[in-house]
Structure formats: C-alpha cells, structure tokens
Coordinates of C-alpha atoms in Angstrom, one line a residue:
M208 CA 0.0 0.0 0.0
K209 CA 2.8 2.4 0.9
R210 CA 4.6 1.6 -2.4
F211 CA 1.4 2.3 -4.4
I212 CA 0.9 5.7 -2.7
A213 CA 4.5 6.7 -3.3
V214 CA 4.2 5.7 -7.0
L215 CA 1.0 7.7 -7.3
V216 CA 2.5 10.8 -5.7
L217 CA 5.5 10.5 -8.0
M218 CA 3.3 10.3 -11.1
I219 CA 1.3 13.4 -10.0
C220 CA 4.5 15.4 -9.4
N221 CA 5.8 14.4 -12.8
L222 CA 2.5 15.4 -14.4
L223 CA 2.5 18.8 -12.8
S224 CA 6.1 19.5 -13.5
A225 CA 5.6 18.5 -17.2
Q226 CA 3.1 21.3 -17.6
V227 CA 5.8 24.0 -17.2
Q228 CA 8.1 24.3 -20.2
F229 CA 11.1 26.8 -20.0
E230 CA 13.9 26.5 -22.6
A231 CA 16.5 28.6 -24.4
R232 CA 16.9 28.6 -28.2
V233 CA 19.7 30.2 -30.2
S234 CA 19.8 31.4 -33.8
K235 CA 23.0 29.4 -34.5
A236 CA 25.4 27.2 -32.5
T237 CA 28.5 28.3 -34.5
L238 CA 29.1 31.9 -35.6
G239 CA 31.9 34.2 -36.7
I240 CA 33.4 36.8 -34.4
N241 CA 31.9 39.5 -36.6
E242 CA 28.3 38.0 -36.5
R243 CA 25.4 38.4 -34.1
L244 CA 23.7 35.8 -32.0
R245 CA 20.1 35.8 -31.1
I246 CA 18.9 33.8 -28.0
D247 CA 15.3 33.4 -26.9
F248 CA 14.2 32.2 -23.5
M249 CA 10.7 30.7 -24.0
M250 CA 8.1 29.6 -21.5
N251 CA 4.5 28.4 -21.7
V252 CA 3.5 29.9 -18.4
D253 CA 3.6 33.5 -17.1
G254 CA 6.7 33.0 -15.0
D255 CA 7.9 35.9 -12.7
N256 CA 11.3 37.2 -11.5
F257 CA 13.2 36.3 -14.7
V258 CA 16.9 36.0 -14.0
Q259 CA 19.1 36.2 -17.1
P260 CA 22.5 34.3 -17.3
S261 CA 25.8 36.2 -17.2
F262 CA 26.5 35.7 -21.0
E263 CA 30.3 35.3 -20.4
G264 CA 32.3 35.8 -23.5
F265 CA 29.5 37.9 -25.1
R266 CA 28.3 41.5 -25.0
I267 CA 24.6 42.4 -25.1
I268 CA 23.8 44.8 -27.9
A269 CA 20.0 44.7 -27.6
G270 CA 17.6 43.3 -25.1
P271 CA 15.9 42.0 -23.3
S272 CA 12.8 42.4 -25.4
Q273 CA 9.7 40.7 -24.2
Q274 CA 6.9 39.1 -26.3
V275 CA 3.7 37.6 -24.9
S276 CA 1.1 35.7 -26.9
Q277 CA -2.0 33.8 -26.0
S278 CA -4.4 31.8 -28.2
W279 CA -7.4 29.4 -27.9
V280 CA -7.5 26.2 -29.9
N281 CA -10.4 23.7 -29.5
G282 CA -11.4 25.4 -26.3
R283 CA -7.9 25.1 -24.7
S284 CA -5.7 28.1 -24.1
S285 CA -2.1 28.3 -25.3
F286 CA 0.3 30.8 -23.6
E287 CA 3.8 31.8 -24.7
K288 CA 6.2 34.3 -23.2
I289 CA 9.7 35.1 -24.7
Y290 CA 12.7 37.1 -23.5
S291 CA 15.0 37.9 -26.5
Y292 CA 18.6 39.1 -26.6
F293 CA 21.0 40.0 -29.3
L294 CA 24.7 39.3 -28.5
V295 CA 28.1 39.8 -30.1
P296 CA 31.1 37.7 -29.1
N297 CA 34.1 39.3 -27.5
Q298 CA 36.7 36.7 -28.7
K299 CA 37.1 33.4 -30.5
G300 CA 36.6 30.1 -28.6
T301 CA 33.9 27.9 -27.1
F302 CA 31.6 29.5 -24.6
T303 CA 28.7 28.2 -22.4
I304 CA 25.6 30.3 -21.9
K305 CA 24.5 29.3 -18.5
S306 CA 21.0 28.7 -17.2
A307 CA 18.3 31.4 -16.9
A308 CA 15.7 31.0 -14.2
I309 CA 12.1 32.0 -13.5
E310 CA 9.7 31.5 -10.5
Y311 CA 6.3 30.0 -11.0
N312 CA 3.8 29.0 -8.2
G313 CA 6.7 29.1 -5.7
Q314 CA 8.9 26.8 -7.8
I315 CA 12.2 27.7 -9.6
Y316 CA 12.6 26.6 -13.2
K317 CA 15.9 26.8 -15.1
T318 CA 17.0 26.4 -18.8
A319 CA 19.7 24.0 -19.9
P320 CA 23.1 25.5 -20.6
I321 CA 24.0 26.0 -24.3
K322 CA 27.5 25.7 -25.9
I323 CA 28.4 28.3 -28.6
N324 CA 31.5 28.0 -30.8
V325 CA 32.9 31.3 -32.0
T326 CA 35.2 31.1 -35.1
A327 CA 37.2 33.7 -37.1
A328 CA 35.4 36.4 -38.9
T329 CA 33.3 35.3 -41.9
E330 CA 32.9 36.9 -45.3
Q331 CA 29.8 38.9 -45.6
P332 CA 28.4 40.7 -48.7
R333 CA 28.8 44.4 -48.6
D334 CA 26.7 47.1 -50.4
P335 CA 28.9 50.2 -51.1
N336 CA 25.8 52.4 -50.7
D337 CA 24.9 50.8 -47.3
P338 CA 25.1 53.6 -44.6
Q339 CA 26.1 51.0 -42.0
I340 CA 29.4 50.6 -43.9
D341 CA 29.9 54.2 -45.0
A342 CA 29.4 55.5 -41.4
E343 CA 32.5 53.6 -40.2
G344 CA 35.0 56.2 -39.0
K345 CA 32.5 59.0 -39.0
L346 CA 30.4 58.3 -35.9
Y347 CA 31.6 57.6 -32.4
L348 CA 30.0 57.4 -29.0
V349 CA 32.4 58.3 -26.2
A350 CA 32.1 58.2 -22.4
D351 CA 34.4 60.8 -20.8
V352 CA 35.1 59.9 -17.1
S353 CA 36.4 62.7 -15.0
K354 CA 38.5 60.4 -12.7
T355 CA 39.2 56.7 -12.8
N356 CA 40.7 56.2 -9.3
P357 CA 38.5 58.1 -6.8
Y358 CA 38.1 57.5 -3.1
I359 CA 34.8 56.0 -1.8
N360 CA 32.1 58.7 -1.9
E361 CA 34.3 61.0 -4.0
P362 CA 32.2 62.4 -6.9
I363 CA 33.1 61.5 -10.5
T364 CA 31.3 62.5 -13.7
V365 CA 30.5 60.6 -16.8
V366 CA 29.7 62.6 -19.9
Y367 CA 28.4 60.8 -23.0
K368 CA 29.3 62.5 -26.3
L369 CA 28.3 61.6 -29.8
Y370 CA 31.0 62.6 -32.3
F371 CA 30.1 62.8 -36.1
N372 CA 31.7 64.0 -39.3
N373 CA 30.1 64.6 -42.7
I374 CA 27.0 62.7 -41.9
G375 CA 23.4 63.7 -40.9
I376 CA 21.7 62.5 -37.8
T377 CA 17.9 62.3 -37.7
N378 CA 17.1 60.2 -34.7
S379 CA 18.5 58.0 -31.9
N380 CA 17.2 55.1 -29.9
E381 CA 18.8 53.8 -26.7
V382 CA 19.2 50.0 -26.9
N383 CA 21.3 49.4 -23.9
K384 CA 21.2 51.6 -20.8
P385 CA 24.4 51.9 -18.7
K386 CA 24.2 50.4 -15.2
Y387 CA 25.9 52.0 -12.2
N388 CA 26.0 49.1 -9.8
D389 CA 27.6 50.0 -6.4
F390 CA 27.3 53.7 -7.3
W391 CA 25.0 56.4 -6.0
S392 CA 24.0 58.2 -9.3
Q393 CA 22.3 61.4 -10.2
N394 CA 21.3 62.2 -13.8
I395 CA 21.7 65.9 -14.9
D396 CA 18.9 66.9 -17.3
I397 CA 20.0 68.3 -20.6
K398 CA 17.1 70.6 -21.8
Q399 CA 18.4 71.0 -25.3
F400 CA 20.9 69.2 -27.5
V401 CA 23.4 71.6 -29.1
A402 CA 26.0 70.6 -31.7
E403 CA 29.5 71.9 -30.9
E404 CA 32.8 71.7 -32.6
G405 CA 35.9 70.0 -31.1
M406 CA 39.0 67.9 -31.8
F407 CA 38.7 64.1 -31.8
K408 CA 41.5 61.7 -32.8
G409 CA 43.4 64.7 -34.2
E410 CA 40.6 65.8 -36.5
K411 CA 37.8 68.3 -36.3
Y412 CA 34.5 66.8 -35.4
R413 CA 31.1 68.0 -34.4
F414 CA 29.7 66.5 -31.2
I415 CA 26.5 66.5 -29.1
V416 CA 26.5 65.9 -25.3
L417 CA 23.8 63.2 -24.7
K418 CA 24.0 62.5 -21.0
K419 CA 25.7 63.8 -17.9
I420 CA 25.9 61.6 -14.8
V421 CA 27.3 62.3 -11.3
L422 CA 28.5 59.1 -9.5
Y423 CA 29.5 58.4 -5.9
P424 CA 31.2 55.0 -5.5
Q425 CA 29.9 53.1 -2.5
K426 CA 32.6 50.4 -2.1
S427 CA 36.2 50.0 -2.9
G428 CA 37.8 47.8 -5.7
K429 CA 37.2 47.6 -9.4
L430 CA 33.7 48.8 -10.3
V431 CA 32.4 48.4 -13.8
I432 CA 30.2 50.8 -15.7
E433 CA 28.3 49.0 -18.4
P434 CA 28.2 50.7 -21.8
L435 CA 25.6 52.9 -23.3
A436 CA 24.6 51.7 -26.8
L437 CA 22.5 53.6 -29.3
D438 CA 20.9 53.0 -32.7
I439 CA 21.5 56.1 -34.7
D440 CA 19.5 57.0 -37.8
V441 CA 22.0 58.5 -40.2
Q442 CA 21.9 60.2 -43.7
L443 CA 25.0 59.8 -45.9
P444 CA 25.8 61.1 -49.4
S445 CA 26.1 58.4 -52.0
N446 CA 27.9 58.3 -55.3
R447 CA 24.7 58.7 -57.3
R448 CA 22.9 61.9 -58.4
D449 CA 19.3 62.6 -59.3
M450 CA 18.0 64.0 -62.6
F451 CA 18.7 67.6 -61.4
G452 CA 22.3 66.8 -60.6
R453 CA 21.8 66.8 -56.8
M454 CA 23.6 64.1 -54.8
V455 CA 21.3 61.3 -53.6
V456 CA 21.3 60.9 -49.8
T457 CA 20.9 57.4 -48.4
E458 CA 19.4 56.6 -45.0
G459 CA 20.3 53.8 -42.6
T460 CA 21.0 52.9 -39.0
K461 CA 24.3 52.7 -37.2
R462 CA 24.8 51.0 -33.8
V463 CA 27.4 52.7 -31.6
S464 CA 28.6 51.8 -28.1
A465 CA 30.5 53.8 -25.5
G466 CA 32.4 50.8 -24.2
T467 CA 32.8 49.5 -20.7
K468 CA 34.5 51.7 -18.2
T469 CA 36.4 50.3 -15.1
I470 CA 36.7 52.6 -12.0
N471 CA 39.4 51.7 -9.4
V472 CA 37.9 52.9 -6.2
K473 CA 40.3 53.5 -3.3
S474 CA 39.3 52.8 0.3
L475 CA 39.4 55.7 2.8
P476 CA 42.6 55.5 4.8
E477 CA 42.4 53.6 8.1
A478 CA 45.2 55.6 9.7
G479 CA 43.7 58.4 11.8
K480 CA 40.1 57.4 11.2
P481 CA 38.0 58.4 14.2
E482 CA 35.5 56.0 15.7
D483 CA 32.6 58.4 15.2
F484 CA 33.3 58.7 11.4
S485 CA 29.9 58.3 9.6
G486 CA 31.2 58.3 5.9
A487 CA 31.1 62.1 5.1
V488 CA 33.6 62.9 2.3
G489 CA 34.1 66.5 1.1
N490 CA 34.5 69.9 2.7
F491 CA 31.9 71.0 5.3
D492 CA 30.9 73.4 8.1
F493 CA 29.2 72.0 11.1
K494 CA 26.8 73.9 13.5
V495 CA 24.5 73.1 16.4
T496 CA 22.0 76.0 16.9
P497 CA 19.2 76.3 19.5
T498 CA 16.3 78.6 18.7
K499 CA 16.4 79.9 22.3
T500 CA 18.2 79.1 25.5
D501 CA 15.9 80.7 28.1
L502 CA 12.5 79.1 28.5
K503 CA 9.5 79.4 30.6
N504 CA 7.3 76.6 31.8
G505 CA 5.3 75.1 28.9
E506 CA 7.6 76.5 26.2
S507 CA 9.8 74.5 23.8
L508 CA 12.9 75.0 21.7
D509 CA 14.3 73.6 18.4
L510 CA 17.8 72.3 18.4
V511 CA 19.1 72.4 14.8
V512 CA 22.1 70.2 13.9
S513 CA 23.3 71.2 10.4
V514 CA 26.1 70.5 7.9
T515 CA 26.8 72.9 5.0
G516 CA 29.3 72.5 2.2
K517 CA 30.2 70.3 -0.8
G518 CA 30.4 66.6 -0.7
N519 CA 28.2 63.5 -0.3
L520 CA 25.5 65.3 1.7
K521 CA 22.8 62.7 1.1
L522 CA 24.9 59.7 2.0
F523 CA 25.8 60.1 5.7
S524 CA 23.9 60.7 8.9
L525 CA 24.3 63.6 11.4
P526 CA 25.4 63.1 15.0
K527 CA 22.6 63.0 17.5
P528 CA 22.6 65.3 20.6
I529 CA 22.4 63.8 24.1
A530 CA 20.1 65.8 26.5
P531 CA 19.6 65.4 30.3
N532 CA 16.5 63.4 31.4
A533 CA 14.8 66.7 32.5
L534 CA 14.6 67.7 28.8
E535 CA 12.2 65.7 26.7
M536 CA 13.7 65.4 23.2
Y537 CA 11.6 64.2 20.2
D538 CA 12.7 62.5 17.0
A539 CA 14.5 64.7 14.5
V540 CA 12.8 66.3 11.4
H541 CA 15.3 65.9 8.5
T542 CA 15.5 68.5 5.8
E543 CA 17.7 68.7 2.7
Q544 CA 18.6 71.7 0.5
V545 CA 21.0 70.1 -1.9
D546 CA 21.8 70.7 -5.5
T547 CA 23.7 68.3 -7.7
P548 CA 25.5 70.0 -10.6
L549 CA 28.2 68.3 -12.6
S550 CA 30.8 69.1 -9.9
G551 CA 28.9 67.1 -7.3
M552 CA 26.4 67.7 -4.4
A553 CA 26.5 71.0 -2.6
G554 CA 24.1 72.6 -0.1
K555 CA 22.8 72.0 3.4
I556 CA 21.3 69.2 5.4
S557 CA 19.9 69.5 8.9
D558 CA 18.2 67.6 11.7
S559 CA 15.8 69.6 13.9
Y560 CA 15.0 68.3 17.4
T561 CA 12.1 69.7 19.4
I562 CA 13.0 69.8 23.1
V563 CA 10.4 70.4 25.9
P564 CA 11.8 71.0 29.5
Q565 CA 10.1 69.2 32.4
Y566 CA 11.6 70.9 35.4
K567 CA 13.0 74.2 36.4
G568 CA 16.8 74.5 36.4
N569 CA 19.9 74.8 34.2
Y570 CA 20.7 71.9 31.9
P571 CA 23.8 71.5 29.6
I572 CA 23.7 69.9 26.2
K573 CA 27.2 68.4 25.6
P574 CA 29.3 69.4 22.6
L575 CA 28.8 67.4 19.4
K576 CA 31.5 66.2 17.1
F577 CA 31.3 65.8 13.3
T578 CA 34.1 64.1 11.4
Y579 CA 34.6 64.1 7.6
F580 CA 37.4 63.1 5.2
D581 CA 38.8 66.1 3.4
L582 CA 39.7 65.3 -0.2
G583 CA 42.0 68.3 -0.5
S584 CA 44.4 67.4 2.3
K585 CA 43.4 63.6 2.3
T586 CA 43.0 63.7 6.0
Y587 CA 40.2 63.3 8.6
K588 CA 39.0 66.5 10.1
T589 CA 36.8 66.8 13.2
L590 CA 34.5 69.8 14.0
S591 CA 33.0 70.4 17.4
S592 CA 30.1 72.5 18.6
P593 CA 30.2 74.4 21.9
E594 CA 28.3 73.3 25.0
I595 CA 24.8 74.7 25.1
M596 CA 23.2 75.7 28.4
I597 CA 19.4 75.5 28.6
N598 CA 17.9 77.8 31.3
V599 CA 14.4 76.8 32.4
L600 CA 13.2 79.9 34.4
D601 CA 10.1 78.4 36.1
G602 CA 8.2 75.3 36.6
P603 CA 8.2 72.4 39.1
S604 CA 11.4 71.7 41.0
P605 CA 13.1 68.4 40.3
T606 CA 14.5 65.9 42.8
D607 CA 18.0 64.7 42.4
A608 CA 16.8 61.2 41.3
T609 CA 14.6 62.8 38.6
V610 CA 17.2 65.2 37.0
A611 CA 20.2 62.9 37.0
S612 CA 21.1 61.7 33.6
S613 CA 21.2 57.9 33.4
A614 CA 24.1 56.4 31.4
D615 CA 21.7 54.1 29.4
G616 CA 19.1 56.8 28.8
N617 CA 16.4 54.8 30.6
K618 CA 14.3 57.3 32.5
N619 CA 11.6 55.0 34.0
K620 CA 13.4 51.8 35.0
I621 CA 11.2 49.4 37.0
E622 CA 12.9 47.0 39.4
K623 CA 12.0 43.3 39.0
V624 CA 9.7 42.1 41.7
E625 CA 9.5 38.4 42.8
Q626 CA 6.0 37.0 43.4
F627 CA 4.6 33.7 44.4
K628 CA 3.1 31.7 41.6
F629 CA -0.7 31.2 41.8
I630 CA -2.1 27.8 42.7
K631 CA -3.1 25.8 39.6
L632 CA -6.9 25.3 39.4
K633 CA -6.9 22.8 36.5
S634 CA -5.4 19.3 36.4
N635 CA -4.8 16.8 33.6
L636 CA -6.1 13.5 34.8
L637 CA -6.2 10.3 32.8
T638 CA -9.0 7.7 33.0
M639 CA -8.1 4.3 34.4
N640 CA -10.5 2.4 32.1
T641 CA -9.3 2.5 28.5
K642 CA -11.5 1.5 25.5
D643 CA -10.5 -0.9 22.7
F644 CA -9.7 0.8 19.3
F645 CA -11.7 -1.8 17.3
G646 CA -15.4 -0.8 17.2
S647 CA -14.7 2.7 18.5
N648 CA -15.9 5.9 16.9
L649 CA -12.4 6.6 15.7
F650 CA -12.2 3.1 14.1
Y651 CA -15.4 3.6 12.1
G652 CA -14.4 7.2 11.3
L653 CA -11.1 6.1 9.8
F654 CA -12.8 3.2 8.0
F655 CA -15.4 5.3 6.1
F656 CA -13.1 8.3 5.6
P657 CA -11.8 7.3 2.2
F658 CA -15.4 6.8 0.9
L659 CA -16.4 10.2 2.2
M660 CA -13.4 11.8 0.5
L661 CA -14.2 10.6 -3.0
P662 CA -16.9 13.3 -3.8
L663 CA -14.5 15.9 -2.4
I664 CA -11.7 14.6 -4.7
V665 CA -14.0 14.8 -7.7
L666 CA -15.1 18.4 -6.8
F667 CA -11.4 19.4 -6.2
K668 CA -10.4 18.0 -9.6
K669 CA -13.0 20.0 -11.4
K670 CA -12.2 23.1 -9.4
K671 CA -8.5 22.6 -10.2
E672 CA -9.2 22.2 -14.0
A673 CA -11.3 25.4 -13.9
I674 CA -8.5 27.3 -12.1
D675 CA -5.8 26.0 -14.5
G676 CA -7.8 27.2 -17.5
D677 CA -8.1 30.7 -16.1
V678 CA -4.7 32.0 -17.1
A679 CA -5.4 35.7 -16.5
G680 CA -6.9 34.9 -13.1
N681 CA -3.9 32.7 -12.1
R682 CA -1.6 35.6 -13.0
I683 CA -3.5 38.0 -10.9
R684 CA -3.6 35.6 -7.9
M685 CA 0.1 34.9 -8.3
N686 CA 1.0 38.6 -8.4
N687 CA -1.1 39.1 -5.3
R688 CA 0.8 36.3 -3.5
L689 CA 4.1 37.7 -4.6
A690 CA 3.1 41.2 -3.3
K691 CA 2.3 39.8 0.1
K692 CA 5.4 37.6 0.1
Y693 CA 7.8 40.5 -0.7
L694 CA 6.0 42.8 1.8
S695 CA 6.5 40.1 4.4
E696 CA 10.2 39.8 3.3
A697 CA 10.6 43.5 3.6
K698 CA 9.3 43.3 7.2
K699 CA 11.8 40.5 8.0
Q700 CA 14.7 42.6 6.5
I701 CA 13.9 45.8 8.3
N702 CA 17.3 45.8 9.9
N703 CA 19.1 45.3 6.5
K704 CA 18.5 48.5 4.6
E705 CA 19.5 47.3 1.0
L706 CA 17.5 44.0 1.2
F707 CA 14.6 45.8 2.8
Y708 CA 14.2 48.3 -0.1
I709 CA 14.7 45.6 -2.8
A710 CA 11.9 43.6 -1.2
L711 CA 9.7 46.6 -0.8
E712 CA 10.1 47.7 -4.4
K713 CA 9.2 44.1 -5.6
A714 CA 6.1 44.1 -3.4
M715 CA 4.8 47.4 -4.9
H716 CA 5.6 46.3 -8.4
N717 CA 3.7 42.9 -8.0
F718 CA 0.8 44.8 -6.4
L719 CA 0.5 46.9 -9.6
K720 CA 0.8 43.9 -11.8
A721 CA -2.1 42.2 -9.9
K722 CA -4.4 45.3 -9.8
L723 CA -3.7 46.8 -13.2
H724 CA -3.0 43.6 -15.2
I725 CA 0.2 45.0 -16.6
E726 CA 3.7 43.6 -17.2
T727 CA 7.0 44.8 -15.8
S728 CA 7.9 46.3 -19.2
E729 CA 4.8 48.6 -19.0
M730 CA 5.7 50.1 -15.6
S731 CA 6.6 53.7 -16.6
K732 CA 5.7 56.5 -14.3
D733 CA 3.2 58.1 -16.8
N734 CA 1.6 54.8 -17.6
I735 CA 1.1 53.8 -13.9
Q736 CA -0.3 57.3 -13.1
E737 CA -2.7 57.2 -16.0
L738 CA -4.0 53.6 -15.2
L739 CA -4.4 54.3 -11.5
L740 CA -6.3 57.5 -12.1
S741 CA -8.5 55.8 -14.7
R742 CA -9.4 53.1 -12.0
N743 CA -10.7 55.9 -9.7
A744 CA -7.6 56.0 -7.4
K745 CA -7.2 59.3 -5.6
P746 CA -4.4 61.6 -6.9
E747 CA -2.8 61.9 -3.5
A748 CA -2.5 58.1 -3.1
V749 CA -1.1 57.7 -6.7
N750 CA 1.5 60.4 -6.1
D751 CA 2.5 58.8 -2.8
F752 CA 2.8 55.4 -4.5
I753 CA 5.0 56.7 -7.3
A754 CA 7.2 58.8 -4.9
L755 CA 7.8 55.8 -2.6
T756 CA 8.6 53.5 -5.5
E757 CA 11.2 56.0 -6.9
N758 CA 12.7 56.5 -3.4
C759 CA 13.4 52.7 -3.0
E760 CA 16.4 52.9 -5.5
V761 CA 17.9 56.0 -3.9
A762 CA 17.3 54.8 -0.3
R763 CA 19.5 51.6 -0.9
Y764 CA 22.7 53.7 -0.7
A765 CA 21.5 56.8 1.2
P766 CA 21.9 56.6 5.0
S767 CA 18.7 56.1 6.9
S768 CA 17.8 55.3 10.5
S769 CA 15.6 52.4 11.7
V770 CA 12.9 55.0 12.3
T771 CA 13.0 56.1 8.6
I772 CA 12.9 52.5 7.4
Q773 CA 10.0 51.7 9.7
Q774 CA 8.2 54.8 8.4
D775 CA 8.7 53.7 4.8
F776 CA 7.3 50.2 5.6
D777 CA 4.3 51.7 7.4
K778 CA 3.7 54.1 4.5
A779 CA 3.8 51.3 1.9
V780 CA 1.2 49.3 3.9
V781 CA -1.1 52.3 4.1
I782 CA -0.7 53.2 0.4
I783 CA -1.4 49.6 -0.7
S784 CA -4.4 49.4 1.6
D785 CA -5.8 52.7 0.3
L786 CA -5.3 51.8 -3.4
E787 CA -6.9 48.4 -2.7
K788 CA -10.1 50.2 -1.5
Q789 CA -10.0 52.9 -4.2
I790 CA -9.3 50.9 -7.4
A791 CA -12.5 49.9 -9.2

C-alpha cells in the first residue's frame, strides 16, 4: 500500500512538472566573431522574477525584449512568453551560456546550458551604398570619465558625447542603458541638445552631449560601468545623383557603443580614522544652533544640527545630541537643501530636534563632534560644537533622582519584583478504564473516511481544472501572493537596509501587476499614473505610491535610521491598503 501511494504521488508530481516548459533557443550554435547571435528564453507559463544568465564571452547589444502571446484552440488556451537578446562575441573560442531562471507557483525553473562555438570572422556581402558601412570612422559614442581612481564617496562625472563627421543624424534610440552598480548616481537633465565643434582623434568633429551623470562610488575595488549603446538613424551622401544633378542621400541605421569603463575605487585610509566617522567625504561646516536658551514653563525650543558644504551630503547621517533626562527630546525632522550639478552635491542638510523642558533649572547639552574626510588634504577633520546651556526659568522643582542623567538613557526603570506563583486550578487526569480501538468511533471514522473523500476529490479536480484554464486569473492571484510575500520579506529585512528596499520595491511592483493587469515592461511613471487614475484612485494616493517607488532605489545607498525604514514600511502598507479600496 505504501509503495502504491509513493508511485501515485511521484506520477502526480511528474505530471504537474511536465506542464511547465522553459527553454533557451539560439539562432545558431557556430558563428563568426563578426556575427550576431540571437537567444530566446521561451516559457509556456507566465513566470515571474526572470533572471538572465551572465553571458560570459558575449556582449549584449540589444535586449531584453519581451513578447507575450495567448491563443485558444479547440477550447484550450495556449500561452507563450519570450525574452530575447542579441549578443556579439568578445573573442574566439567555445563558450557556455548558463541557465536562466524563473519563478512560478513558488517553484524555480531553469533552462539547460548551451554551448556556442565562436570562429574567425566570416565573409559577408557588402553594399557600397549601405550607410552601415559608410558610417564607419564617421560616428563615435564616447564616455568621458572625470576620474578613474577616486576614493569611496568622492564624486566623479561621466559625460556621454556623440562625435560625427560629414553625416546627418535624424534620430537615436537607446538600446542598452548603462548600469551603475555600487554607485549612487544622479542624472543631470539636458534641456536642449546643441551641436558643438571639437577635436577628436586629431581631426575636427562636431559633437553632441547626450548624457551627464554624477556618480559616488559606495565600495572599494574595481567597479564596472556597463556601456551605453545607441541605434543612430543617419543620412549619408552616395555616389549617385538625381536628374537635377543633386547628390542622392541614403538613409540607414548605425549602432554605436561607448564601451565598458572600469573605475578603481580606493578605500578611505584607516590611519587616523575616528570612531565616530559616519562616511562624510568632502568639505563641510558644522553647526548646532538652538532657537532659544531661556525658556518658561510650557515652552519648547528647536535644536538644529546642520552641515553645510560640498560633498556626499545625502549619503551620511548627522550626529545625535544627548540631552539630560529633564529635557524631553523628540525625534528629528530631517531636511535637505542640496543641488547636484556636474561638480557634485552642494548645499545643506539638517536635523531639527524639538525639546520640551520638564523641570526648572539649568541643563547643559554636551558638545557634538562631526568628522569628515577632506579630499583636499586627504586627512580626517573633526569639527566640534560648543556646550549649550538651557535655562528653564520656572516650573516644578526636580529631585536629584529625577534630574540625574542615566548612562543608558532609561528614565523609567522598574525593578524586578519576585512574586509567588498562583495555585493551579486545573489538572490533567487520565481515565483508568481504556476502551479498545476496534469498534470505537475513531475506528469507524477512519474506515469510512476514504469513501467520504471521493466526492470531495472529484469536486477538487473539477475546481483545479477550472483554475488551470483561467490563465489571467492565475496571473493576478500569483502577483497578489508575490506582493504579500515580498511585503512580508521587507518586514523581516527591516534591519538590513538594502535587502529591505529591494523587497519593498518588488512588493509594490507585484501589487501593480495584480491590480492593473500589466507587465514589468509597461511600468513607466506616466503609464502607472494614467492607469491608477482611470481606475478611480485618488491623486494623493497615486503620487505617494510613485514617490515611494522612486525612493526605493535611492534609499539603498542613502543613510537612513531604523525609524525612517519603519516609516517607509508603514507608509507602503497604508498606500497599498488605500489603493486596494479605491481601485475599481
């Protein structure tokens, strides 16, 4: 009997697993080093959390592009989802494209690895009027990096310039966005593209500045900036003329890439590093300013801790003042007045603490210290604030035990009190006369249980078939489960900032996919805003949702307290709850 049950369970598992197909297909297994390779990752279910392989030995020039199709044949639905990439080899040899992975119904599915043989360049027919060929040597995309060996949190800039000579440019399309992993990045908007003249490779070229990025490296070592790639629509003069003697212009597309950039980031020196160093790098001024120092009973003051200057202002935390127990100090209100030009962040950040005195007397607030790494002198500098005396002119008089500042900051410590345990009123007694199992209610219940379960099994099978046929409904339910799963994961990772914000962002994305029936590729800011408003969501809730989603990426590298992370989690729960009620 046990062997029969095991075989039955194995057959059911094999049947269920056979329903999911996930495979990789390539356009060719052998190609020349000057050829392109197309690879498609195909699945017959709407898998989520697609993880692409590393494509070692190849460079991605386009992708991923996503295609989804669904059809009905003889009353049965057919679903297909494809992720496509175009690759070019970096060198000759035999390479293995490793497995891609998806998640479906809580299970992980992977493709089989594929071996690709890259040979020497192959002969290809060339058209002399083809703009792809004529544009060679006339069109370049260059990434100018201001510094390749900065310190951690030292700003560097990347300026992308498109150089061209004797050709016309009508349009451009970004096919591969650069990635700035392990960098804090800020894009500087370019309101209007202006063609300028300059020297490039010893010749005069015209160029256009396409992008300006300010980067702050967040860890030491070799950090790679993946390349920007563009498809440029070009116009080139040909060797032909029209009936009026004018030169015929041919049109075509040229793909250009800025190339990969490697940044060697240096660690901040350990020699002379103070214990209270919080990661500030730049040149700063530090102030601690009270709004008043003389108070009457019932009044309050604001203690403002501020840093002004040039450096990574958004990427470190300010020191927190320590006040005597007789002064009630509330959580800080953080404000930022920071601009980010091409030279890096500059401005002011501050924490404002509201303090309410409890008793009459004079109470000192000890000096605060702020340490930063000065890039000019390459040394650590420490700034100190003066001691601030708070004079409370009237109010109740404190006792010594009340006013004394405790070392651990615990104002209301309750001593442990030993008590007698209460007498137990219930007992667990066992009967002396036991009944036989044969003929008992449990015996007959277990005997007839399989027969009672047969109708339930039939109903369950019909319900399962109906659910399996509802592809759209399954996708919505799956996205709902993923949203709850990642929201729960964010709560577990609340003490790990980076993992917390990654899980929170996934939770909000899967919530949108469940409620708006959209895919990841459709999640632009304008599209999300339009769809939510069309579903009767309130504008305030929509704006809060978009703002919190955009903040998740920045918050991974920006410093934040446990209070801020808890506030972001609570805000996400409230926003999702409000949209759940508002969306029609």
